[in-house]
Amino acid sequence: MGQHLLSDHTTLRLGGPAPLWYTHTDPAVWDDIVRTAGEHGVCPFTLGGGSNTLADDHGTDRPVIHMTTRGIHIHPAGDGQV
């Protein structure tokens, strides 16, 4: 957590400060991170790898959850659906 510049995390190097920053590294704690970020009364912004992301150079007041997990994991549902 702490102040980060979105421009440091976007491919086009666009974006100002984000005063609340959470780094998501473990899929098991996703619910906890979303709950904590949501305690600030606004919907958090979820940032992946930063490509195809345009961020305002003035920054954001919303909490940012930076997804740093790698790969895709599929968990079958109990009814045979994925």
PDB file of N, CA, C and O in Angstrom:
ATOM      1  N   MET A   1       0.848  -1.167   0.000  1.00  0.00           N
ATOM      2  CA  MET A   1       0.000   0.000   0.000  1.00  0.00           C
ATOM      3  C   MET A   1       0.897   1.234   0.000  1.00  0.00           C
ATOM      4  O   MET A   1       2.056   1.172   0.309  1.00  0.00           O
ATOM      5  N   GLY A   2       0.361   2.390  -0.335  1.00  0.00           N
ATOM      6  CA  GLY A   2       1.140   3.609  -0.408  1.00  0.00           C
ATOM      7  C   GLY A   2       0.865   4.307  -1.717  1.00  0.00           C
ATOM      8  O   GLY A   2       0.113   3.816  -2.537  1.00  0.00           O
ATOM      9  N   GLN A   3       1.460   5.478  -1.915  1.00  0.00           N
ATOM     10  CA  GLN A   3       1.197   6.225  -3.134  1.00  0.00           C
ATOM     11  C   GLN A   3       2.044   5.701  -4.286  1.00  0.00           C
ATOM     12  O   GLN A   3       3.255   5.589  -4.174  1.00  0.00           O
ATOM     13  N   HIS A   4       1.393   5.412  -5.381  1.00  0.00           N
ATOM     14  CA  HIS A   4       2.042   4.933  -6.598  1.00  0.00           C
ATOM     15  C   HIS A   4       1.563   5.789  -7.752  1.00  0.00           C
ATOM     16  O   HIS A   4       0.454   6.314  -7.728  1.00  0.00           O
ATOM     17  N   LEU A   5       2.374   5.869  -8.793  1.00  0.00           N
ATOM     18  CA  LEU A   5       1.948   6.507 -10.032  1.00  0.00           C
ATOM     19  C   LEU A   5       1.447   5.424 -10.975  1.00  0.00           C
ATOM     20  O   LEU A   5       2.138   4.426 -11.197  1.00  0.00           O
ATOM     21  N   LEU A   6       0.246   5.624 -11.500  1.00  0.00           N
ATOM     22  CA  LEU A   6      -0.274   4.660 -12.473  1.00  0.00           C
ATOM     23  C   LEU A   6       0.654   4.556 -13.677  1.00  0.00           C
ATOM     24  O   LEU A   6       0.790   3.490 -14.274  1.00  0.00           O
ATOM     25  N   SER A   7       1.311   5.644 -14.032  1.00  0.00           N
ATOM     26  CA  SER A   7       2.204   5.642 -15.198  1.00  0.00           C
ATOM     27  C   SER A   7       3.351   4.640 -15.054  1.00  0.00           C
ATOM     28  O   SER A   7       3.890   4.170 -16.050  1.00  0.00           O
ATOM     29  N   ASP A   8       3.713   4.302 -13.833  1.00  0.00           N
ATOM     30  CA  ASP A   8       4.771   3.306 -13.620  1.00  0.00           C
ATOM     31  C   ASP A   8       4.289   1.889 -13.908  1.00  0.00           C
ATOM     32  O   ASP A   8       5.086   0.949 -13.931  1.00  0.00           O
ATOM     33  N   HIS A   9       2.970   1.736 -14.124  1.00  0.00           N
ATOM     34  CA  HIS A   9       2.392   0.398 -14.281  1.00  0.00           C
ATOM     35  C   HIS A   9       1.552   0.260 -15.547  1.00  0.00           C
ATOM     36  O   HIS A   9       0.811  -0.712 -15.678  1.00  0.00           O
ATOM     37  N   THR A  10       1.638   1.231 -16.474  1.00  0.00           N
ATOM     38  CA  THR A  10       0.904   1.141 -17.736  1.00  0.00           C
ATOM     39  C   THR A  10       1.894   1.157 -18.894  1.00  0.00           C
ATOM     40  O   THR A  10       2.939   1.803 -18.827  1.00  0.00           O
ATOM     41  N   THR A  11       1.566   0.425 -19.953  1.00  0.00           N
ATOM     42  CA  THR A  11       2.451   0.301 -21.109  1.00  0.00           C
ATOM     43  C   THR A  11       2.745   1.648 -21.750  1.00  0.00           C
ATOM     44  O   THR A  11       3.870   1.927 -22.153  1.00  0.00           O
ATOM     45  N   LEU A  12       1.732   2.515 -21.849  1.00  0.00           N
ATOM     46  CA  LEU A  12       1.917   3.822 -22.481  1.00  0.00           C
ATOM     47  C   LEU A  12       2.469   4.874 -21.528  1.00  0.00           C
ATOM     48  O   LEU A  12       2.645   6.026 -21.899  1.00  0.00           O
ATOM     49  N   ARG A  13       2.726   4.481 -20.289  1.00  0.00           N
ATOM     50  CA  ARG A  13       3.290   5.367 -19.264  1.00  0.00           C
ATOM     51  C   ARG A  13       2.404   6.585 -19.003  1.00  0.00           C
ATOM     52  O   ARG A  13       2.879   7.694 -18.830  1.00  0.00           O
ATOM     53  N   LEU A  14       1.082   6.337 -18.986  1.00  0.00           N
ATOM     54  CA  LEU A  14       0.112   7.386 -18.684  1.00  0.00           C
ATOM     55  C   LEU A  14      -0.479   7.132 -17.305  1.00  0.00           C
ATOM     56  O   LEU A  14      -0.673   5.981 -16.906  1.00  0.00           O
ATOM     57  N   GLY A  15      -0.774   8.184 -16.577  1.00  0.00           N
ATOM     58  CA  GLY A  15      -1.479   8.043 -15.310  1.00  0.00           C
ATOM     59  C   GLY A  15      -0.776   8.714 -14.158  1.00  0.00           C
ATOM     60  O   GLY A  15       0.440   8.640 -14.016  1.00  0.00           O
ATOM     61  N   GLY A  16      -1.573   9.365 -13.356  1.00  0.00           N
ATOM     62  CA  GLY A  16      -1.067  10.075 -12.185  1.00  0.00           C
ATOM     63  C   GLY A  16      -1.118   9.218 -10.931  1.00  0.00           C
ATOM     64  O   GLY A  16      -1.164   7.987 -10.992  1.00  0.00           O
ATOM     65  N   PRO A  17      -1.155   9.871  -9.769  1.00  0.00           N
ATOM     66  CA  PRO A  17      -1.052   9.159  -8.496  1.00  0.00           C
ATOM     67  C   PRO A  17      -2.318   8.388  -8.120  1.00  0.00           C
ATOM     68  O   PRO A  17      -3.425   8.759  -8.490  1.00  0.00           O
ATOM     69  N   ALA A  18      -2.091   7.324  -7.396  1.00  0.00           N
ATOM     70  CA  ALA A  18      -3.167   6.529  -6.789  1.00  0.00           C
ATOM     71  C   ALA A  18      -2.820   6.425  -5.308  1.00  0.00           C
ATOM     72  O   ALA A  18      -1.866   5.753  -4.937  1.00  0.00           O
ATOM     73  N   PRO A  19      -3.566   7.109  -4.450  1.00  0.00           N
ATOM     74  CA  PRO A  19      -3.204   7.169  -3.042  1.00  0.00           C
ATOM     75  C   PRO A  19      -3.357   5.850  -2.281  1.00  0.00           C
ATOM     76  O   PRO A  19      -2.715   5.666  -1.255  1.00  0.00           O
ATOM     77  N   LEU A  20      -4.215   4.960  -2.775  1.00  0.00           N
ATOM     78  CA  LEU A  20      -4.394   3.664  -2.119  1.00  0.00           C
ATOM     79  C   LEU A  20      -4.063   2.572  -3.129  1.00  0.00           C
ATOM     80  O   LEU A  20      -4.712   2.462  -4.167  1.00  0.00           O
ATOM     81  N   TRP A  21      -3.055   1.776  -2.825  1.00  0.00           N
ATOM     82  CA  TRP A  21      -2.557   0.787  -3.769  1.00  0.00           C
ATOM     83  C   TRP A  21      -2.430  -0.557  -3.072  1.00  0.00           C
ATOM     84  O   TRP A  21      -1.779  -0.678  -2.041  1.00  0.00           O
ATOM     85  N   TYR A  22      -3.072  -1.571  -3.648  1.00  0.00           N
ATOM     86  CA  TYR A  22      -2.988  -2.930  -3.111  1.00  0.00           C
ATOM     87  C   TYR A  22      -2.426  -3.823  -4.202  1.00  0.00           C
ATOM     88  O   TYR A  22      -2.836  -3.736  -5.355  1.00  0.00           O
ATOM     89  N   THR A  23      -1.486  -4.676  -3.867  1.00  0.00           N
ATOM     90  CA  THR A  23      -0.915  -5.604  -4.829  1.00  0.00           C
ATOM     91  C   THR A  23      -1.470  -6.993  -4.552  1.00  0.00           C
ATOM     92  O   THR A  23      -1.362  -7.500  -3.437  1.00  0.00           O
ATOM     93  N   HIS A  24      -2.072  -7.568  -5.590  1.00  0.00           N
ATOM     94  CA  HIS A  24      -2.689  -8.882  -5.476  1.00  0.00           C
ATOM     95  C   HIS A  24      -1.731  -9.918  -6.048  1.00  0.00           C
ATOM     96  O   HIS A  24      -1.476  -9.950  -7.246  1.00  0.00           O
ATOM     97  N   THR A  25      -1.171 -10.748  -5.179  1.00  0.00           N
ATOM     98  CA  THR A  25      -0.223 -11.774  -5.620  1.00  0.00           C
ATOM     99  C   THR A  25      -0.726 -13.195  -5.392  1.00  0.00           C
ATOM    100  O   THR A  25      -0.209 -14.126  -5.979  1.00  0.00           O
ATOM    101  N   ASP A  26      -1.727 -13.355  -4.544  1.00  0.00           N
ATOM    102  CA  ASP A  26      -2.204 -14.685  -4.163  1.00  0.00           C
ATOM    103  C   ASP A  26      -3.713 -14.772  -4.374  1.00  0.00           C
ATOM    104  O   ASP A  26      -4.471 -14.083  -3.692  1.00  0.00           O
ATOM    105  N   PRO A  27      -4.171 -15.604  -5.317  1.00  0.00           N
ATOM    106  CA  PRO A  27      -5.608 -15.714  -5.580  1.00  0.00           C
ATOM    107  C   PRO A  27      -6.435 -16.057  -4.333  1.00  0.00           C
ATOM    108  O   PRO A  27      -7.602 -15.704  -4.252  1.00  0.00           O
ATOM    109  N   ALA A  28      -5.838 -16.688  -3.365  1.00  0.00           N
ATOM    110  CA  ALA A  28      -6.572 -17.095  -2.160  1.00  0.00           C
ATOM    111  C   ALA A  28      -7.021 -15.900  -1.320  1.00  0.00           C
ATOM    112  O   ALA A  28      -7.941 -16.030  -0.517  1.00  0.00           O
ATOM    113  N   VAL A  29      -6.391 -14.744  -1.483  1.00  0.00           N
ATOM    114  CA  VAL A  29      -6.745 -13.581  -0.662  1.00  0.00           C
ATOM    115  C   VAL A  29      -7.528 -12.516  -1.438  1.00  0.00           C
ATOM    116  O   VAL A  29      -7.708 -11.412  -0.955  1.00  0.00           O
ATOM    117  N   TRP A  30      -8.004 -12.870  -2.641  1.00  0.00           N
ATOM    118  CA  TRP A  30      -8.736 -11.906  -3.465  1.00  0.00           C
ATOM    119  C   TRP A  30      -9.902 -11.285  -2.706  1.00  0.00           C
ATOM    120  O   TRP A  30     -10.086 -10.072  -2.700  1.00  0.00           O
ATOM    121  N   ASP A  31     -10.714 -12.104  -2.054  1.00  0.00           N
ATOM    122  CA  ASP A  31     -11.878 -11.580  -1.320  1.00  0.00           C
ATOM    123  C   ASP A  31     -11.467 -10.578  -0.251  1.00  0.00           C
ATOM    124  O   ASP A  31     -12.123  -9.546  -0.071  1.00  0.00           O
ATOM    125  N   ASP A  32     -10.380 -10.859   0.453  1.00  0.00           N
ATOM    126  CA  ASP A  32      -9.906  -9.948   1.504  1.00  0.00           C
ATOM    127  C   ASP A  32      -9.449  -8.613   0.921  1.00  0.00           C
ATOM    128  O   ASP A  32      -9.728  -7.556   1.483  1.00  0.00           O
ATOM    129  N   ILE A  33      -8.734  -8.661  -0.204  1.00  0.00           N
ATOM    130  CA  ILE A  33      -8.247  -7.423  -0.821  1.00  0.00           C
ATOM    131  C   ILE A  33      -9.415  -6.574  -1.309  1.00  0.00           C
ATOM    132  O   ILE A  33      -9.460  -5.369  -1.082  1.00  0.00           O
ATOM    133  N   VAL A  34     -10.388  -7.199  -1.970  1.00  0.00           N
ATOM    134  CA  VAL A  34     -11.550  -6.448  -2.469  1.00  0.00           C
ATOM    135  C   VAL A  34     -12.328  -5.849  -1.309  1.00  0.00           C
ATOM    136  O   VAL A  34     -12.752  -4.690  -1.360  1.00  0.00           O
ATOM    137  N   ARG A  35     -12.505  -6.607  -0.251  1.00  0.00           N
ATOM    138  CA  ARG A  35     -13.237  -6.102   0.921  1.00  0.00           C
ATOM    139  C   ARG A  35     -12.507  -4.907   1.532  1.00  0.00           C
ATOM    140  O   ARG A  35     -13.111  -3.871   1.822  1.00  0.00           O
ATOM    141  N   THR A  36     -11.210  -5.022   1.699  1.00  0.00           N
ATOM    142  CA  THR A  36     -10.422  -3.934   2.285  1.00  0.00           C
ATOM    143  C   THR A  36     -10.446  -2.691   1.395  1.00  0.00           C
ATOM    144  O   THR A  36     -10.652  -1.578   1.877  1.00  0.00           O
ATOM    145  N   ALA A  37     -10.241  -2.875   0.094  1.00  0.00           N
ATOM    146  CA  ALA A  37     -10.263  -1.740  -0.827  1.00  0.00           C
ATOM    147  C   ALA A  37     -11.643  -1.100  -0.866  1.00  0.00           C
ATOM    148  O   ALA A  37     -11.765   0.118  -0.959  1.00  0.00           O
ATOM    149  N   GLY A  38     -12.697  -1.893  -0.755  1.00  0.00           N
ATOM    150  CA  GLY A  38     -14.058  -1.383  -0.789  1.00  0.00           C
ATOM    151  C   GLY A  38     -14.464  -0.612   0.450  1.00  0.00           C
ATOM    152  O   GLY A  38     -15.469   0.096   0.450  1.00  0.00           O
ATOM    153  N   GLU A  39     -13.699  -0.718   1.520  1.00  0.00           N
ATOM    154  CA  GLU A  39     -14.013   0.000   2.754  1.00  0.00           C
ATOM    155  C   GLU A  39     -13.872   1.509   2.605  1.00  0.00           C
ATOM    156  O   GLU A  39     -14.245   2.256   3.495  1.00  0.00           O
ATOM    157  N   HIS A  40     -13.338   1.967   1.487  1.00  0.00           N
ATOM    158  CA  HIS A  40     -13.135   3.396   1.270  1.00  0.00           C
ATOM    159  C   HIS A  40     -14.340   4.047   0.612  1.00  0.00           C
ATOM    160  O   HIS A  40     -14.295   5.221   0.250  1.00  0.00           O
ATOM    161  N   GLY A  41     -15.426   3.295   0.433  1.00  0.00           N
ATOM    162  CA  GLY A  41     -16.680   3.854  -0.044  1.00  0.00           C
ATOM    163  C   GLY A  41     -16.800   4.027  -1.549  1.00  0.00           C
ATOM    164  O   GLY A  41     -17.790   4.561  -2.026  1.00  0.00           O
ATOM    165  N   VAL A  42     -15.803   3.624  -2.304  1.00  0.00           N
ATOM    166  CA  VAL A  42     -15.874   3.688  -3.763  1.00  0.00           C
ATOM    167  C   VAL A  42     -15.403   2.357  -4.339  1.00  0.00           C
ATOM    168  O   VAL A  42     -14.663   1.620  -3.694  1.00  0.00           O
ATOM    169  N   CYS A  43     -15.838   2.085  -5.542  1.00  0.00           N
ATOM    170  CA  CYS A  43     -15.450   0.846  -6.211  1.00  0.00           C
ATOM    171  C   CYS A  43     -13.966   0.914  -6.572  1.00  0.00           C
ATOM    172  O   CYS A  43     -13.519   1.876  -7.196  1.00  0.00           O
ATOM    173  N   PRO A  44     -13.171  -0.091  -6.200  1.00  0.00           N
ATOM    174  CA  PRO A  44     -11.752  -0.067  -6.552  1.00  0.00           C
ATOM    175  C   PRO A  44     -11.544  -0.279  -8.050  1.00  0.00           C
ATOM    176  O   PRO A  44     -12.374  -0.874  -8.726  1.00  0.00           O
ATOM    177  N   PHE A  45     -10.433   0.225  -8.552  1.00  0.00           N
ATOM    178  CA  PHE A  45     -10.025   0.017  -9.939  1.00  0.00           C
ATOM    179  C   PHE A  45      -9.054  -1.157  -9.949  1.00  0.00           C
ATOM    180  O   PHE A  45      -8.090  -1.183  -9.179  1.00  0.00           O
ATOM    181  N   THR A  46      -9.314  -2.138 -10.808  1.00  0.00           N
ATOM    182  CA  THR A  46      -8.438  -3.301 -10.908  1.00  0.00           C
ATOM    183  C   THR A  46      -7.544  -3.131 -12.118  1.00  0.00           C
ATOM    184  O   THR A  46      -8.021  -2.957 -13.240  1.00  0.00           O
ATOM    185  N   LEU A  47      -6.241  -3.190 -11.894  1.00  0.00           N
ATOM    186  CA  LEU A  47      -5.246  -3.011 -12.953  1.00  0.00           C
ATOM    187  C   LEU A  47      -4.493  -4.313 -13.146  1.00  0.00           C
ATOM    188  O   LEU A  47      -3.960  -4.886 -12.199  1.00  0.00           O
ATOM    189  N   GLY A  48      -4.463  -4.786 -14.377  1.00  0.00           N
ATOM    190  CA  GLY A  48      -3.712  -5.996 -14.696  1.00  0.00           C
ATOM    191  C   GLY A  48      -2.291  -5.636 -15.071  1.00  0.00           C
ATOM    192  O   GLY A  48      -1.596  -4.914 -14.361  1.00  0.00           O
ATOM    193  N   GLY A  49      -1.864  -6.079 -16.242  1.00  0.00           N
ATOM    194  CA  GLY A  49      -0.501  -5.828 -16.691  1.00  0.00           C
ATOM    195  C   GLY A  49      -0.256  -4.421 -17.185  1.00  0.00           C
ATOM    196  O   GLY A  49       0.887  -4.028 -17.393  1.00  0.00           O
ATOM    197  N   GLY A  50      -1.314  -3.641 -17.399  1.00  0.00           N
ATOM    198  CA  GLY A  50      -1.151  -2.246 -17.793  1.00  0.00           C
ATOM    199  C   GLY A  50      -1.236  -1.988 -19.280  1.00  0.00           C
ATOM    200  O   GLY A  50      -1.263  -0.841 -19.702  1.00  0.00           O
ATOM    201  N   SER A  51      -1.287  -3.048 -20.102  1.00  0.00           N
ATOM    202  CA  SER A  51      -1.459  -2.800 -21.527  1.00  0.00           C
ATOM    203  C   SER A  51      -2.935  -2.512 -21.774  1.00  0.00           C
ATOM    204  O   SER A  51      -3.808  -2.966 -21.034  1.00  0.00           O
ATOM    205  N   ASN A  52      -3.209  -1.739 -22.791  1.00  0.00           N
ATOM    206  CA  ASN A  52      -4.581  -1.336 -23.119  1.00  0.00           C
ATOM    207  C   ASN A  52      -5.231  -0.555 -21.982  1.00  0.00           C
ATOM    208  O   ASN A  52      -6.445  -0.589 -21.821  1.00  0.00           O
ATOM    209  N   THR A  53      -4.435   0.133 -21.186  1.00  0.00           N
ATOM    210  CA  THR A  53      -4.963   0.931 -20.081  1.00  0.00           C
ATOM    211  C   THR A  53      -4.574   2.386 -20.280  1.00  0.00           C
ATOM    212  O   THR A  53      -3.397   2.700 -20.416  1.00  0.00           O
ATOM    213  N   LEU A  54      -5.585   3.253 -20.302  1.00  0.00           N
ATOM    214  CA  LEU A  54      -5.349   4.689 -20.348  1.00  0.00           C
ATOM    215  C   LEU A  54      -5.777   5.255 -19.003  1.00  0.00           C
ATOM    216  O   LEU A  54      -6.920   5.094 -18.591  1.00  0.00           O
ATOM    217  N   ALA A  55      -4.872   5.892 -18.319  1.00  0.00           N
ATOM    218  CA  ALA A  55      -5.166   6.457 -17.005  1.00  0.00           C
ATOM    219  C   ALA A  55      -4.973   7.965 -17.049  1.00  0.00           C
ATOM    220  O   ALA A  55      -4.085   8.475 -17.736  1.00  0.00           O
ATOM    221  N   ASP A  56      -5.806   8.665 -16.323  1.00  0.00           N
ATOM    222  CA  ASP A  56      -5.753  10.123 -16.257  1.00  0.00           C
ATOM    223  C   ASP A  56      -4.461  10.577 -15.578  1.00  0.00           C
ATOM    224  O   ASP A  56      -4.076  10.039 -14.536  1.00  0.00           O
ATOM    225  N   ASP A  57      -3.793  11.560 -16.160  1.00  0.00           N
ATOM    226  CA  ASP A  57      -2.557  12.076 -15.565  1.00  0.00           C
ATOM    227  C   ASP A  57      -2.793  12.788 -14.242  1.00  0.00           C
ATOM    228  O   ASP A  57      -1.856  13.053 -13.497  1.00  0.00           O
ATOM    229  N   HIS A  58      -4.051  13.107 -13.938  1.00  0.00           N
ATOM    230  CA  HIS A  58      -4.375  13.690 -12.637  1.00  0.00           C
ATOM    231  C   HIS A  58      -4.486  12.619 -11.561  1.00  0.00           C
ATOM    232  O   HIS A  58      -4.595  12.935 -10.385  1.00  0.00           O
ATOM    233  N   GLY A  59      -4.494  11.358 -11.984  1.00  0.00           N
ATOM    234  CA  GLY A  59      -4.573  10.266 -11.026  1.00  0.00           C
ATOM    235  C   GLY A  59      -6.007   9.886 -10.707  1.00  0.00           C
ATOM    236  O   GLY A  59      -6.939  10.234 -11.430  1.00  0.00           O
ATOM    237  N   THR A  60      -6.167   9.179  -9.617  1.00  0.00           N
ATOM    238  CA  THR A  60      -7.468   8.704  -9.200  1.00  0.00           C
ATOM    239  C   THR A  60      -7.578   8.764  -7.678  1.00  0.00           C
ATOM    240  O   THR A  60      -6.567   8.690  -6.984  1.00  0.00           O
ATOM    241  N   ASP A  61      -8.806   8.933  -7.199  1.00  0.00           N
ATOM    242  CA  ASP A  61      -9.050   8.861  -5.760  1.00  0.00           C
ATOM    243  C   ASP A  61      -9.468   7.454  -5.356  1.00  0.00           C
ATOM    244  O   ASP A  61      -9.603   7.164  -4.179  1.00  0.00           O
ATOM    245  N   ARG A  62      -9.725   6.603  -6.348  1.00  0.00           N
ATOM    246  CA  ARG A  62     -10.166   5.238  -6.084  1.00  0.00           C
ATOM    247  C   ARG A  62      -8.991   4.362  -5.667  1.00  0.00           C
ATOM    248  O   ARG A  62      -7.873   4.534  -6.152  1.00  0.00           O
ATOM    249  N   PRO A  63      -9.232   3.396  -4.801  1.00  0.00           N
ATOM    250  CA  PRO A  63      -8.183   2.421  -4.491  1.00  0.00           C
ATOM    251  C   PRO A  63      -7.874   1.610  -5.751  1.00  0.00           C
ATOM    252  O   PRO A  63      -8.760   1.338  -6.558  1.00  0.00           O
ATOM    253  N   VAL A  64      -6.625   1.246  -5.934  1.00  0.00           N
ATOM    254  CA  VAL A  64      -6.205   0.441  -7.074  1.00  0.00           C
ATOM    255  C   VAL A  64      -5.762  -0.922  -6.564  1.00  0.00           C
ATOM    256  O   VAL A  64      -4.989  -1.020  -5.613  1.00  0.00           O
ATOM    257  N   ILE A  65      -6.282  -1.963  -7.214  1.00  0.00           N
ATOM    258  CA  ILE A  65      -5.816  -3.324  -6.933  1.00  0.00           C
ATOM    259  C   ILE A  65      -4.997  -3.754  -8.145  1.00  0.00           C
ATOM    260  O   ILE A  65      -5.523  -3.894  -9.247  1.00  0.00           O
ATOM    261  N   HIS A  66      -3.709  -3.927  -7.938  1.00  0.00           N
ATOM    262  CA  HIS A  66      -2.801  -4.309  -9.020  1.00  0.00           C
ATOM    263  C   HIS A  66      -2.659  -5.827  -9.018  1.00  0.00           C
ATOM    264  O   HIS A  66      -2.119  -6.402  -8.080  1.00  0.00           O
ATOM    265  N   MET A  67      -3.158  -6.453 -10.076  1.00  0.00           N
ATOM    266  CA  MET A  67      -3.109  -7.910 -10.200  1.00  0.00           C
ATOM    267  C   MET A  67      -1.733  -8.329 -10.704  1.00  0.00           C
ATOM    268  O   MET A  67      -1.352  -7.976 -11.813  1.00  0.00           O
ATOM    269  N   THR A  68      -0.988  -9.047  -9.890  1.00  0.00           N
ATOM    270  CA  THR A  68       0.340  -9.498 -10.309  1.00  0.00           C
ATOM    271  C   THR A  68       0.427 -11.018 -10.366  1.00  0.00           C
ATOM    272  O   THR A  68       1.515 -11.564 -10.434  1.00  0.00           O
ATOM    273  N   THR A  69      -0.722 -11.687 -10.334  1.00  0.00           N
ATOM    274  CA  THR A  69      -0.725 -13.143 -10.454  1.00  0.00           C
ATOM    275  C   THR A  69      -0.402 -13.516 -11.894  1.00  0.00           C
ATOM    276  O   THR A  69      -0.570 -12.718 -12.818  1.00  0.00           O
ATOM    277  N   ARG A  70       0.059 -14.713 -12.094  1.00  0.00           N
ATOM    278  CA  ARG A  70       0.411 -15.184 -13.433  1.00  0.00           C
ATOM    279  C   ARG A  70      -0.381 -16.442 -13.759  1.00  0.00           C
ATOM    280  O   ARG A  70      -0.634 -17.273 -12.896  1.00  0.00           O
ATOM    281  N   GLY A  71      -0.748 -16.575 -15.021  1.00  0.00           N
ATOM    282  CA  GLY A  71      -1.406 -17.783 -15.489  1.00  0.00           C
ATOM    283  C   GLY A  71      -2.894 -17.785 -15.223  1.00  0.00           C
ATOM    284  O   GLY A  71      -3.438 -16.900 -14.576  1.00  0.00           O
ATOM    285  N   ILE A  72      -3.533 -18.779 -15.767  1.00  0.00           N
ATOM    286  CA  ILE A  72      -4.963 -18.965 -15.598  1.00  0.00           C
ATOM    287  C   ILE A  72      -5.181 -20.312 -14.934  1.00  0.00           C
ATOM    288  O   ILE A  72      -4.606 -21.319 -15.344  1.00  0.00           O
ATOM    289  N   HIS A  73      -5.994 -20.317 -13.917  1.00  0.00           N
ATOM    290  CA  HIS A  73      -6.317 -21.559 -13.217  1.00  0.00           C
ATOM    291  C   HIS A  73      -7.817 -21.794 -13.361  1.00  0.00           C
ATOM    292  O   HIS A  73      -8.615 -20.905 -13.066  1.00  0.00           O
ATOM    293  N   ILE A  74      -8.183 -22.975 -13.809  1.00  0.00           N
ATOM    294  CA  ILE A  74      -9.589 -23.321 -13.995  1.00  0.00           C
ATOM    295  C   ILE A  74     -10.002 -24.251 -12.869  1.00  0.00           C
ATOM    296  O   ILE A  74      -9.347 -25.261 -12.604  1.00  0.00           O
ATOM    297  N   HIS A  75     -11.086 -23.909 -12.213  1.00  0.00           N
ATOM    298  CA  HIS A  75     -11.625 -24.719 -11.139  1.00  0.00           C
ATOM    299  C   HIS A  75     -13.006 -25.208 -11.553  1.00  0.00           C
ATOM    300  O   HIS A  75     -13.934 -24.406 -11.669  1.00  0.00           O
ATOM    301  N   PRO A  76     -13.160 -26.507 -11.782  1.00  0.00           N
ATOM    302  CA  PRO A  76     -14.476 -27.017 -12.189  1.00  0.00           C
ATOM    303  C   PRO A  76     -15.521 -26.781 -11.101  1.00  0.00           C
ATOM    304  O   PRO A  76     -15.229 -26.931  -9.904  1.00  0.00           O
ATOM    305  N   ALA A  77     -16.707 -26.416 -11.531  1.00  0.00           N
ATOM    306  CA  ALA A  77     -17.824 -26.277 -10.605  1.00  0.00           C
ATOM    307  C   ALA A  77     -18.355 -27.668 -10.284  1.00  0.00           C
ATOM    308  O   ALA A  77     -18.083 -28.633 -10.998  1.00  0.00           O
ATOM    309  N   GLY A  78     -19.116 -27.784  -9.227  1.00  0.00           N
ATOM    310  CA  GLY A  78     -19.621 -29.077  -8.795  1.00  0.00           C
ATOM    311  C   GLY A  78     -20.548 -29.743  -9.792  1.00  0.00           C
ATOM    312  O   GLY A  78     -20.714 -30.953  -9.788  1.00  0.00           O
ATOM    313  N   ASP A  79     -21.140 -28.966 -10.721  1.00  0.00           N
ATOM    314  CA  ASP A  79     -22.100 -29.540 -11.668  1.00  0.00           C
ATOM    315  C   ASP A  79     -21.455 -29.905 -13.003  1.00  0.00           C
ATOM    316  O   ASP A  79     -22.127 -30.127 -13.992  1.00  0.00           O
ATOM    317  N   GLY A  80     -20.132 -29.963 -13.046  1.00  0.00           N
ATOM    318  CA  GLY A  80     -19.418 -30.309 -14.272  1.00  0.00           C
ATOM    319  C   GLY A  80     -19.120 -29.120 -15.150  1.00  0.00           C
ATOM    320  O   GLY A  80     -18.443 -29.239 -16.152  1.00  0.00           O
ATOM    321  N   GLN A  81     -19.617 -27.947 -14.782  1.00  0.00           N
ATOM    322  CA  GLN A  81     -19.335 -26.720 -15.542  1.00  0.00           C
ATOM    323  C   GLN A  81     -17.965 -26.180 -15.157  1.00  0.00           C
ATOM    324  O   GLN A  81     -17.459 -26.440 -14.086  1.00  0.00           O
ATOM    325  N   VAL A  82     -17.375 -25.430 -16.042  1.00  0.00           N
ATOM    326  CA  VAL A  82     -16.090 -24.783 -15.765  1.00  0.00           C
ATOM    327  C   VAL A  82     -16.313 -23.299 -15.683  1.00  0.00           C
ATOM    328  O   VAL A  82     -17.044 -22.715 -16.391  1.00  0.00           O
TER     329      VAL A  82
END
